[in-house]
Coordinates of C-alpha atoms in Angstrom, one line a residue:
X168 CA 12.5 15.0 7.0
X169 CA 9.2 13.4 6.1
X170 CA 6.5 15.6 4.6
X171 CA 3.1 14.1 5.5
X172 CA 0.9 14.0 2.5
X173 CA -2.1 12.7 4.2
X174 CA -3.1 10.4 7.1
X175 CA -5.5 7.6 6.4
X176 CA -7.0 6.2 9.6
X177 CA -8.4 3.0 8.3
X178 CA -9.8 1.0 11.3
X179 CA -9.7 -2.8 11.2
X180 CA -11.6 -3.8 14.3
X181 CA -11.9 -7.2 16.0
X182 CA -12.7 -7.7 19.8
X183 CA -12.8 -4.8 22.4
X184 CA -15.6 -2.8 24.0
X185 CA -16.0 0.8 25.1
X186 CA -18.8 1.6 27.5
X187 CA -19.7 5.2 28.3
X188 CA -22.5 5.7 30.9
X189 CA -23.6 8.4 33.2
X190 CA -25.0 7.0 36.5
X191 CA -28.3 8.7 36.5
X192 CA -31.4 7.0 37.9
X193 CA -32.7 6.6 34.4
X194 CA -29.7 4.4 33.5
X195 CA -29.3 2.3 36.6
X196 CA -31.0 -0.7 35.0
X197 CA -28.9 -0.3 31.8
X198 CA -25.7 0.0 33.8
X199 CA -26.4 -3.3 35.6
X200 CA -27.2 -5.0 32.4
X201 CA -24.1 -3.7 30.7
X202 CA -21.9 -4.7 33.6
X203 CA -23.1 -8.2 33.2
X204 CA -22.4 -8.0 29.5
X205 CA -18.9 -6.8 30.2
X206 CA -18.2 -9.7 32.6
X207 CA -19.4 -12.1 29.9
X208 CA -17.0 -10.5 27.4
X209 CA -14.1 -10.9 29.8
X210 CA -14.9 -14.5 30.6
X211 CA -15.7 -15.3 26.9
X212 CA -12.6 -13.9 25.3
X213 CA -9.8 -13.9 27.9
X214 CA -10.1 -17.3 29.5
X215 CA -8.0 -20.0 27.8
X216 CA -10.0 -22.4 25.8
X217 CA -13.1 -20.3 25.7
X218 CA -14.9 -19.5 22.5
X219 CA -16.8 -16.3 21.9
X220 CA -20.4 -16.2 23.1
X221 CA -22.8 -17.2 20.3
X222 CA -25.1 -14.2 21.0
X223 CA -22.4 -11.6 20.5
X224 CA -20.9 -10.3 17.3
X225 CA -17.4 -11.7 16.7
X226 CA -16.6 -10.0 13.5
X227 CA -12.9 -10.4 12.8
X228 CA -12.7 -7.0 11.1
X229 CA -15.3 -4.3 10.4
X230 CA -13.7 -1.8 8.1
X231 CA -14.6 1.7 6.9
X232 CA -12.6 2.4 3.7
X233 CA -11.9 5.9 2.5
X234 CA -9.7 7.4 -0.2
X235 CA -6.7 9.6 0.3
X236 CA -6.8 13.4 0.1
X237 CA -3.8 14.6 -1.8
X238 CA -4.6 18.3 -1.5
X239 CA -1.2 18.9 0.2
X240 CA 0.5 18.2 -3.1
X241 CA -0.5 19.5 -6.6
X242 CA -1.8 16.6 -8.7
X243 CA 0.8 17.4 -11.3
X244 CA 3.5 16.4 -8.8
X245 CA 2.1 13.0 -7.9
X246 CA 3.7 10.1 -9.7
X247 CA 1.5 8.4 -12.3
X248 CA 0.3 4.9 -11.4
X249 CA 2.8 2.2 -12.6
X250 CA 3.4 -1.5 -11.9
X251 CA 6.4 -2.6 -9.8
X252 CA 8.2 -5.8 -10.5
X253 CA 6.8 -8.7 -8.6
X254 CA 8.7 -10.0 -5.5
X255 CA 10.5 -13.3 -6.4
X256 CA 8.1 -15.7 -4.7
X257 CA 5.0 -14.1 -6.1
X258 CA 6.5 -14.0 -9.6
X259 CA 6.9 -17.8 -9.4
X260 CA 3.6 -18.5 -7.6
X261 CA 1.2 -20.7 -9.5
X262 CA -2.0 -22.2 -8.0
X263 CA -2.3 -25.5 -9.7
X264 CA -5.6 -26.1 -8.1
X265 CA -7.0 -22.8 -9.4
X266 CA -8.9 -22.0 -6.2
X267 CA -9.6 -18.5 -7.2
X268 CA -9.2 -15.2 -5.3
X269 CA -11.2 -12.4 -3.8
X270 CA -9.5 -9.5 -5.6
X271 CA -12.9 -7.9 -6.4
X272 CA -13.2 -7.2 -2.6
X273 CA -10.0 -5.2 -2.4
X274 CA -10.2 -1.5 -2.1
X275 CA -7.6 0.7 -3.8
X276 CA -6.8 4.1 -2.5
X277 CA -6.2 7.3 -4.4
X278 CA -2.6 6.4 -4.2
X279 CA -3.4 3.1 -5.8
X280 CA -3.1 -0.4 -4.3
X281 CA -1.1 -0.6 -1.0
X282 CA 1.8 -2.6 -2.2
X283 CA 5.4 -2.7 -1.1
X284 CA 8.2 -2.2 -3.6
X285 CA 11.3 -2.1 -1.4
X286 CA 12.3 -5.3 0.3
X287 CA 12.6 -6.7 2.9
X288 CA 9.7 -4.9 4.5
X289 CA 10.8 -3.8 8.0
X290 CA 8.5 -4.9 10.9
X291 CA 8.8 -3.7 14.5
X292 CA 7.3 -6.0 17.1
X293 CA 7.0 -4.5 20.6
X294 CA 9.3 -6.6 22.8
X295 CA 8.1 -8.5 25.9
X296 CA 7.9 -6.6 29.2
X297 CA 10.9 -7.5 31.4
X298 CA 8.8 -7.0 34.5
X299 CA 6.1 -9.4 33.4
X300 CA 6.2 -12.5 35.6
X301 CA 3.1 -14.1 34.0
X302 CA 4.6 -14.8 30.6
X303 CA 1.7 -13.1 28.8
X304 CA 3.8 -10.5 27.0
X305 CA 6.3 -13.2 25.9
X306 CA 3.4 -15.4 24.6
X307 CA 2.1 -12.3 22.7
X308 CA 5.4 -11.7 21.1
X309 CA 5.9 -15.3 20.1
X310 CA 2.5 -15.5 18.5
X311 CA 3.1 -12.3 16.5
X312 CA 6.5 -13.5 15.4
X313 CA 5.0 -16.8 14.2
X314 CA 2.4 -14.9 12.1
X315 CA 5.3 -12.9 10.6
X316 CA 7.2 -16.1 9.8
X317 CA 4.1 -17.4 8.0
X318 CA 3.9 -14.4 5.7
X319 CA 7.6 -14.2 5.2
X320 CA 7.3 -17.3 3.0
X321 CA 5.6 -15.2 0.4
X322 CA 7.1 -11.7 0.8
X323 CA 10.6 -10.7 2.2
X324 CA 10.1 -9.5 5.7
X325 CA 12.6 -8.7 8.5
X326 CA 12.3 -7.7 12.1
X327 CA 13.8 -4.4 13.1
X328 CA 14.4 -3.2 16.7
X329 CA 13.7 0.5 15.7
X330 CA 10.0 1.5 15.4
X331 CA 11.0 4.9 14.0
X332 CA 12.4 3.3 10.8
X333 CA 9.9 0.4 10.6
X334 CA 7.5 0.0 7.7
X335 CA 5.0 -1.8 9.9
X336 CA 4.9 -1.3 13.7
X337 CA 3.0 -3.8 15.9
X338 CA 2.1 -2.6 19.4
X339 CA 0.9 -4.7 22.3
X340 CA -2.1 -2.6 23.1
X341 CA -5.9 -2.7 22.7
X342 CA -7.2 -0.3 20.0
X343 CA -8.3 3.1 21.1
X344 CA -11.8 3.2 22.6
X345 CA -14.6 4.5 20.4
X346 CA -17.5 6.6 21.5
X347 CA -21.1 5.6 21.5
X348 CA -22.8 5.7 18.1
X349 CA -25.2 8.7 17.6
X350 CA -28.8 8.1 18.7
X351 CA -31.0 7.5 15.6
X352 CA -34.3 6.8 17.2
X353 CA -36.1 8.6 20.2
X354 CA -36.2 5.4 22.3
X355 CA -33.2 3.6 20.9
X356 CA -31.8 1.2 23.5
X357 CA -28.3 2.1 24.7
X358 CA -27.1 -1.4 23.9
X359 CA -27.8 -0.7 20.2
X360 CA -25.4 2.2 20.3
X361 CA -22.4 0.4 21.7
X362 CA -19.4 0.2 19.3
X363 CA -18.3 -3.1 17.8
X364 CA -16.2 -5.4 19.9
X365 CA -12.5 -5.1 18.8
X366 CA -9.1 -6.6 19.6
X367 CA -7.0 -5.1 16.9
X368 CA -6.7 -2.1 14.6
X369 CA -4.6 -1.4 11.6
X370 CA -3.9 2.1 10.3
X371 CA -1.8 3.4 7.4
X372 CA -0.2 6.7 6.6
X373 CA 0.9 8.0 3.2
X374 CA 3.8 10.4 3.1
X375 CA 6.7 11.6 1.0
X376 CA 10.1 10.3 2.1
X377 CA 13.2 12.5 1.7
X378 CA 15.6 13.1 0.1
X379 CA 14.4 11.0 -2.9
X380 CA 10.8 12.4 -2.7
X381 CA 9.3 8.9 -3.0
X382 CA 5.6 8.5 -2.3
X383 CA 5.6 6.0 0.6
X384 CA 3.4 4.4 3.2
X385 CA 3.7 2.8 6.6
X386 CA 1.4 0.9 9.0
X387 CA 0.6 0.9 12.7
X388 CA -1.1 -2.2 14.2
X389 CA -2.5 -2.2 17.8
X390 CA -3.0 -5.8 18.9
X391 CA -4.5 -6.6 22.3
X392 CA -2.8 -9.1 24.5
X393 CA -6.0 -10.0 26.2
X394 CA -6.8 -13.0 24.1
X395 CA -5.7 -16.6 24.0
X396 CA -2.4 -17.3 22.1
X397 CA -4.3 -19.0 19.3
X398 CA -6.5 -15.9 18.9
X399 CA -3.5 -13.6 19.0
X400 CA -1.8 -15.7 16.3
X401 CA -5.0 -15.6 14.1
X402 CA -5.4 -11.8 14.7
X403 CA -1.8 -11.1 13.9
X404 CA -1.9 -13.2 10.8
X405 CA -5.0 -11.4 9.6
X406 CA -3.7 -7.9 10.4
X407 CA -0.4 -8.5 8.7
X408 CA -2.3 -9.6 5.6
X409 CA -3.8 -6.1 5.5
X410 CA -0.5 -4.5 6.1
X411 CA 1.1 -6.4 3.2
X412 CA -1.5 -5.1 0.8
X413 CA -4.7 -7.1 1.2
X414 CA -6.9 -4.1 2.1
X415 CA -10.2 -6.0 2.0
X416 CA -11.8 -9.2 3.2
X417 CA -12.5 -12.7 1.9
X418 CA -16.1 -14.0 2.0
X419 CA -14.9 -17.5 2.7
X420 CA -14.1 -18.8 6.3
X421 CA -11.2 -20.9 4.9
X422 CA -9.1 -17.8 4.2
X423 CA -6.9 -15.9 6.7
X424 CA -8.5 -12.6 5.6
X425 CA -12.1 -13.8 6.2
X426 CA -14.1 -10.9 7.7
X427 CA -15.2 -12.8 10.8
X428 CA -13.6 -14.9 13.5
X429 CA -14.2 -18.6 13.4
X430 CA -13.6 -21.3 16.0
X431 CA -10.7 -22.9 14.1
X432 CA -8.7 -20.0 12.5
X433 CA -7.5 -20.8 9.0
X434 CA -3.9 -20.7 7.9
X435 CA -2.8 -18.5 4.9
X436 CA -4.7 -20.1 2.0
X437 CA -4.0 -20.3 -1.8
X438 CA -6.8 -17.8 -2.2
X439 CA -5.0 -15.4 0.1
X440 CA -1.8 -15.7 -2.0
X441 CA -3.7 -15.6 -5.3
X442 CA -5.3 -12.3 -4.2
X443 CA -2.0 -10.9 -2.9
X444 CA -0.3 -11.7 -6.3
X445 CA -3.1 -9.9 -8.2
X446 CA -2.8 -6.9 -6.0
X447 CA 1.0 -6.7 -6.7
X448 CA 0.3 -6.9 -10.4
X449 CA -1.7 -3.6 -10.2
X450 CA -0.5 -0.1 -10.9
X451 CA 0.1 2.2 -7.9
X452 CA 1.5 5.6 -7.2
X453 CA 3.3 4.2 -4.1
X454 CA 7.0 3.6 -4.4
X455 CA 7.5 6.1 -7.2
X456 CA 9.2 9.5 -7.2
X457 CA 7.2 12.7 -7.3
X458 CA 7.4 14.6 -10.6

């Protein structure tokens, strides 16, 4: 049995749009305008070879960080923060060019930094749809597996066919739709209240695993297939970076964890790995037994 300690719903958005309108006479004009906008989104982000329209936000991730609530367990039972041994590759990693990192942008939780201590990390990737005759689900799967292979150079990862036992589960689905933002001004245009465009979302959950009573965590990633293969690869690379512990964003467009999409998506950079290593050098409550 797993005893949930808390559920942290940390949303990592990238391209998707929710529109909620009531067709009253007062909104007919807005409805027509928004339909045109929706068509532009479809043409701009789904057609092969198209780049995102310049006049629309293409933020790769817009995150709202929060801390864990451990009220379900007395504080005296929580393990004290401690440092785990570094994974072999990170222990040997040296950046001879000294390109720096963005560790100061990483947000620890009340449980500490979101590091893995048991390897290999088990990753479930939703398999292709056997009934799909377009090849889109196969292309999605191949792009996600490529992103996984890129990160597996730095941390031990393995693909598991069982989502129930996976540490990270990646699903071929758009993130859940979000409601309109609250109205903040009397005559605020409806377009200003639309949620940010998204194509992926990463969530994590902290729980106590039995029978060892280890404070543990796991991730769920929703990754939309309605993108070009290159965007799916870039998105998967970015989201896996979060799920491996980089719970924050780089300010530089040359890093895989840059906060915004760019025309030519970068590979995993030295700065990404420098940041990852520093994260794994930090104390955490995760991976330790409750007292």
